[in-house]
Coordinates of C-alpha atoms in Angstrom, one line a residue:
M1 CA 0.0 -0.1 0.0
K2 CA 1.6 3.1 -1.3
K3 CA 1.6 6.4 1.6
W4 CA 0.6 9.7 0.4
I5 CA 1.3 13.3 2.5
V6 CA -1.2 15.5 1.3
T7 CA -1.0 19.4 2.2
G8 CA -4.1 21.6 1.3
A9 CA -6.1 18.6 2.0
T10 CA -9.2 20.5 2.7
G11 CA -9.0 22.5 -0.8
F12 CA -11.0 21.1 -3.6
I13 CA -8.6 19.2 -5.4
G14 CA -6.8 18.0 -1.9
R15 CA -10.4 16.8 -0.9
N16 CA -10.4 15.1 -4.3
L17 CA -7.5 13.8 -4.4
I18 CA -7.9 12.0 -0.6
S19 CA -11.2 10.5 -1.2
H20 CA -9.6 9.1 -4.2
L21 CA -6.2 7.7 -2.5
S22 CA -8.0 6.2 0.3
R23 CA -9.5 3.6 -1.0
D24 CA -6.2 1.5 -1.3
H25 CA -3.3 4.5 0.0
E26 CA -2.6 5.2 3.2
V27 CA -2.8 9.1 3.1
V28 CA -1.4 11.9 5.8
A29 CA -3.4 14.7 5.2
V30 CA -2.2 17.6 6.7
M31 CA -4.7 21.0 7.5
H32 CA -4.2 24.7 8.5
H33 CA -6.9 23.9 11.1
A34 CA -7.9 21.2 13.6
S35 CA -12.0 22.0 13.2
S36 CA -11.3 20.5 9.4
G37 CA -10.5 16.8 10.2
R38 CA -13.8 15.8 10.6
L39 CA -14.0 15.9 6.5
F40 CA -11.8 12.8 6.6
D41 CA -13.5 10.7 9.8
A42 CA -15.6 8.5 7.0
M43 CA -12.0 7.6 4.7
P44 CA -10.2 4.5 5.3
H45 CA -6.4 4.9 5.7
V46 CA -6.4 8.7 6.5
K47 CA -4.6 10.9 9.4
A48 CA -5.4 14.3 9.4
V49 CA -2.6 16.3 11.0
V50 CA -2.7 19.8 11.9
C51 CA 0.2 22.0 10.9
P52 CA 0.2 25.5 9.3
M53 CA 2.2 26.5 6.5
E54 CA 4.4 28.5 8.5
E55 CA 5.0 25.8 10.8
Y56 CA 6.4 23.5 8.1
G57 CA 9.7 23.2 9.8
L58 CA 7.8 21.0 12.5
L59 CA 6.2 18.9 10.3
E60 CA 8.6 15.6 10.7
D61 CA 7.0 16.3 14.6
R62 CA 3.7 16.1 13.8
I63 CA 3.6 13.1 11.5
P64 CA 3.7 9.5 12.3
E65 CA 7.0 7.7 11.6
N66 CA 6.7 5.6 8.1
T67 CA 8.6 5.4 4.7
Y68 CA 6.6 7.4 2.8
D69 CA 6.2 7.4 -1.0
V70 CA 4.5 10.9 -2.5
F71 CA 4.6 14.2 -0.6
C72 CA 1.9 16.4 -2.7
H73 CA 1.9 20.2 -1.6
L74 CA -1.2 21.8 -2.6
A75 CA -1.3 24.3 0.0
W76 CA -1.4 27.8 -1.2
A77 CA -2.9 30.7 0.6
G78 CA -5.0 33.4 -1.0
T79 CA -6.3 31.6 -4.1
K80 CA -9.7 33.4 -4.3
R81 CA -10.5 37.1 -5.4
A82 CA -8.6 40.2 -4.0
A83 CA -6.3 37.7 -2.5
R84 CA -4.9 36.9 -5.4
A85 CA -3.6 40.5 -6.0
D86 CA -2.0 40.6 -2.2
Y87 CA 2.0 40.8 -2.3
A88 CA 2.3 40.1 1.2
V89 CA 0.5 36.7 1.0
Q90 CA 1.2 35.8 -2.6
S91 CA 5.5 35.8 -2.0
A92 CA 5.0 34.1 1.5
N93 CA 4.0 31.0 -0.4
A94 CA 6.8 31.1 -2.2
R95 CA 9.0 30.3 0.5
F96 CA 6.4 27.8 2.0
V97 CA 6.7 25.7 -0.8
C98 CA 10.6 25.4 -0.4
D99 CA 9.9 24.4 3.5
A100 CA 7.3 22.0 2.4
A101 CA 10.0 20.4 0.1
L102 CA 12.6 20.3 2.8
A103 CA 10.1 18.5 5.0
S104 CA 9.5 15.9 2.2
K105 CA 13.0 15.3 1.7
R106 CA 13.3 15.2 6.0
L107 CA 10.5 12.7 5.7
G108 CA 12.1 10.4 3.3
C109 CA 9.6 10.9 0.9
R110 CA 10.5 9.7 -2.6
R111 CA 8.8 12.5 -4.9
F112 CA 7.8 15.8 -4.0
L113 CA 4.3 16.8 -6.4
V114 CA 3.7 20.5 -6.2
A115 CA 0.5 22.2 -8.2
G116 CA 1.5 24.8 -10.4
T117 CA -0.5 27.1 -12.8
I118 CA -0.7 28.1 -16.1
T119 CA -1.2 31.5 -15.1
E120 CA 2.7 31.4 -14.5
R121 CA 3.1 31.4 -18.4
I122 CA 1.4 34.8 -18.3
A123 CA 3.3 35.9 -15.7
A124 CA 6.6 35.0 -17.4
D125 CA 5.4 37.4 -20.5
A126 CA 4.3 40.4 -18.2
L127 CA 6.6 42.5 -18.1
K128 CA 7.3 42.4 -21.7
R129 CA 3.9 43.2 -22.4
H130 CA 3.6 45.6 -19.6
Y131 CA 0.7 43.6 -18.1
V132 CA -1.0 45.1 -15.0
A133 CA -4.1 43.3 -14.0
G134 CA -3.5 42.6 -10.2
H135 CA -4.3 38.6 -10.4
L136 CA -0.6 38.3 -11.9
V137 CA 0.4 38.9 -8.5
Y138 CA -0.7 34.8 -7.6
G139 CA 1.0 33.7 -10.9
L140 CA 4.1 35.7 -10.6
S141 CA 4.6 34.0 -7.0
K142 CA 4.0 30.7 -8.4
L143 CA 6.5 30.9 -11.2
Y144 CA 8.9 32.4 -8.4
A145 CA 8.1 29.2 -6.3
H146 CA 8.9 27.5 -9.1
K147 CA 12.3 28.7 -9.7
L148 CA 13.3 28.5 -6.2
L149 CA 12.3 25.3 -6.1
S150 CA 14.1 24.0 -9.2
I151 CA 17.8 25.5 -7.3
L152 CA 16.9 24.1 -3.9
A153 CA 15.9 20.6 -5.5
S154 CA 19.2 20.5 -7.2
R155 CA 20.9 21.5 -4.2
E156 CA 19.2 19.1 -2.1
G157 CA 18.9 16.3 -4.9
M158 CA 15.3 15.9 -4.6
D159 CA 12.7 13.8 -7.1
Y160 CA 10.2 16.7 -7.7
V161 CA 7.7 17.3 -10.5
W162 CA 5.8 20.7 -11.1
A163 CA 2.0 20.1 -12.4
Q164 CA 0.8 22.9 -14.0
L165 CA -3.2 23.4 -13.8
G166 CA -5.3 25.5 -15.9
N167 CA -9.0 26.2 -14.9
I168 CA -10.0 22.8 -12.4
Y169 CA -14.3 22.4 -12.6
G170 CA -16.5 19.5 -11.4
R171 CA -19.4 18.5 -8.9
G172 CA -18.6 20.3 -5.2
D173 CA -16.8 23.5 -6.6
E174 CA -17.2 26.2 -4.4
T175 CA -13.9 28.0 -4.8
G176 CA -15.3 31.2 -7.1
N177 CA -13.2 30.6 -10.1
L178 CA -14.5 31.0 -13.4
L179 CA -16.5 28.1 -14.0
S180 CA -17.9 28.3 -10.6
Y181 CA -18.8 31.5 -10.5
T182 CA -20.6 31.2 -14.1
V183 CA -22.3 27.8 -13.0
K184 CA -24.0 29.1 -8.9
E185 CA -25.3 32.6 -10.9
L186 CA -26.9 30.5 -13.7
A187 CA -28.4 28.3 -10.7
A188 CA -29.4 30.9 -9.0
G189 CA -31.3 32.6 -12.0
R190 CA -28.7 35.4 -12.6
V191 CA -26.9 36.1 -15.9
P192 CA -22.9 36.5 -15.2
T193 CA -21.1 39.2 -17.0
Y194 CA -17.3 38.7 -18.7
G195 CA -15.2 40.7 -20.8
P196 CA -14.6 39.6 -24.3
C197 CA -13.6 36.0 -23.6
Q198 CA -12.1 35.7 -27.1
Q199 CA -8.5 33.9 -25.6
P200 CA -8.1 30.3 -25.8
I201 CA -8.2 28.5 -22.4
N202 CA -8.6 25.0 -21.2
F203 CA -10.8 23.3 -18.7
T204 CA -10.1 19.9 -16.8
Y205 CA -12.5 17.8 -14.6
I206 CA -11.4 17.4 -11.1
D207 CA -11.8 13.6 -11.7
D208 CA -9.3 13.9 -14.8
V209 CA -7.2 15.8 -12.5
I210 CA -6.8 13.4 -9.6
A211 CA -5.7 10.6 -12.0
A212 CA -3.2 12.6 -13.8
F213 CA -1.8 13.5 -10.4
Q214 CA -1.6 10.1 -9.2
I215 CA 0.3 9.2 -12.2
L216 CA 2.7 12.0 -11.5
G217 CA 3.1 11.3 -8.1
E218 CA 3.5 7.6 -8.7
A219 CA 5.7 7.0 -11.8
G220 CA 9.2 5.8 -12.5
N221 CA 11.9 8.0 -13.3
L222 CA 10.5 10.8 -15.3
P223 CA 11.6 12.7 -18.8
K224 CA 10.7 16.0 -17.5
Q225 CA 10.3 18.4 -14.1
T226 CA 7.1 19.8 -15.5
Y227 CA 3.6 19.0 -16.6
F228 CA 0.9 20.9 -18.0
V229 CA -2.0 18.7 -16.6
S230 CA -5.6 18.9 -19.2
N231 CA -7.7 16.7 -20.8
G232 CA -5.9 18.0 -23.8
E233 CA -9.5 20.4 -25.2
C234 CA -8.4 24.5 -26.1
R235 CA -11.5 26.5 -26.9
K236 CA -12.3 30.1 -26.8
L237 CA -13.4 30.6 -23.6
V238 CA -16.5 32.4 -25.3
D239 CA -17.5 28.9 -26.9
Y240 CA -17.0 27.2 -22.9
L241 CA -19.5 29.7 -21.6
M242 CA -22.0 29.5 -24.0
S243 CA -22.0 25.5 -23.8
V244 CA -22.5 25.9 -20.0
A245 CA -25.4 28.6 -20.7
S246 CA -27.0 25.6 -23.2
M247 CA -27.0 23.0 -20.7
L248 CA -27.9 24.8 -17.1
G249 CA -30.4 26.9 -18.9
G250 CA -30.0 31.0 -18.6
D251 CA -27.9 33.8 -20.8
V252 CA -24.4 34.8 -20.0
A253 CA -23.0 38.0 -20.6
I254 CA -19.6 38.4 -22.9
G255 CA -17.8 41.9 -23.1
Q256 CA -19.8 43.6 -20.1
R257 CA -16.4 43.9 -18.1
E258 CA -13.8 45.4 -19.0
D259 CA -10.8 43.6 -20.8
D260 CA -7.5 43.2 -18.5
G261 CA -5.2 43.1 -21.2
V262 CA -3.9 39.2 -20.6
R263 CA -3.7 37.1 -23.3
Y264 CA -3.1 33.3 -23.4
D265 CA -1.4 31.3 -26.1
A266 CA -3.3 28.4 -27.5
A267 CA 0.2 26.7 -27.7
W268 CA 0.4 26.6 -23.9
F269 CA -2.7 24.2 -23.1
H270 CA -1.0 21.2 -25.5
D271 CA 1.2 19.3 -24.2
D272 CA 1.7 15.6 -24.9
G273 CA 3.7 14.7 -21.7
L274 CA 1.2 13.0 -19.4
K275 CA -0.2 11.1 -22.7
E276 CA 3.6 9.8 -23.0
L277 CA 3.0 8.1 -19.5
G278 CA 0.1 6.4 -20.0
F279 CA -3.0 9.5 -18.9
S280 CA -5.9 9.1 -20.8
P281 CA -8.6 11.8 -19.6
R282 CA -12.0 10.7 -19.4
Y283 CA -14.3 13.5 -19.2
T284 CA -14.9 16.1 -22.2
F285 CA -16.1 19.7 -20.9
E286 CA -19.5 18.5 -21.5
D287 CA -19.4 15.4 -19.8
G288 CA -18.3 17.5 -16.6
V289 CA -20.7 20.3 -17.1
Q290 CA -23.8 17.4 -17.1
E291 CA -21.9 15.8 -13.7
M292 CA -21.6 19.7 -11.9
K293 CA -25.3 19.9 -13.1
E294 CA -26.6 16.5 -11.7
W295 CA -24.7 17.6 -8.1
L296 CA -26.6 21.1 -8.2
H297 CA -29.5 19.3 -8.6
G298 CA -28.9 16.3 -5.7
N299 CA -28.0 19.4 -3.4
K300 CA -30.6 21.8 -4.4
V301 CA -28.0 24.6 -4.7

């Protein structure tokens, strides 16, 4: 039975990953607050541990002694709304990634797996194109963390994988991200509003993300350190939004908000690295929206 340590255990990805792994893995779920531990009471083989990110230097004192296979670092403060532009919160996250990596090494984990973001690629282009959108602070901090970890891992001789994520969605998603916001507004009979929505983008269903994370965590020697996690689809954002509106009923107001000037490149969303490791996505975008729709009806949201 393989053994994982997962930080950010109570987040959207963390909850789903731990629920999946708990069927046939031992998992240490690391969380910020003790009150959240009840989320895992019914999950076999899961041990809840409280350790805020600023205390990762003490993590090995709080985790049961064992031999662990994967340390999956998902914890990241300030992922919602205005907090994405908070430089103090975001820059601190970069240090915590490195603290988690060193804790992983002390705990004897074979692989350190981290959740990155496609926004890193925008951040890398930000100075050249003079972007000033506030949410780029989040992407810049992820990029900074990625570079710091690369240096640290080289120095420490660590095996790490950086899993860049696009837009993740699925049943139970209450993060307030783009699709979560859209679904919530449509379900409430309101009209969600957006900018021009002409940029290419990807949405990947949570179950496919979890499958990809397990492959990246447990595969043998990997040819790369950075993988883009997606189902391989790429469309204009407006096409995705119109599809959601058609499936859930209602209207979406395209062009009602100011264009923030940020541009994606369609090439960013295509990466065959995961396919070469045997990853095969199960969900198209519409398949995932249908599951969200059924979840909403079941929970009367």
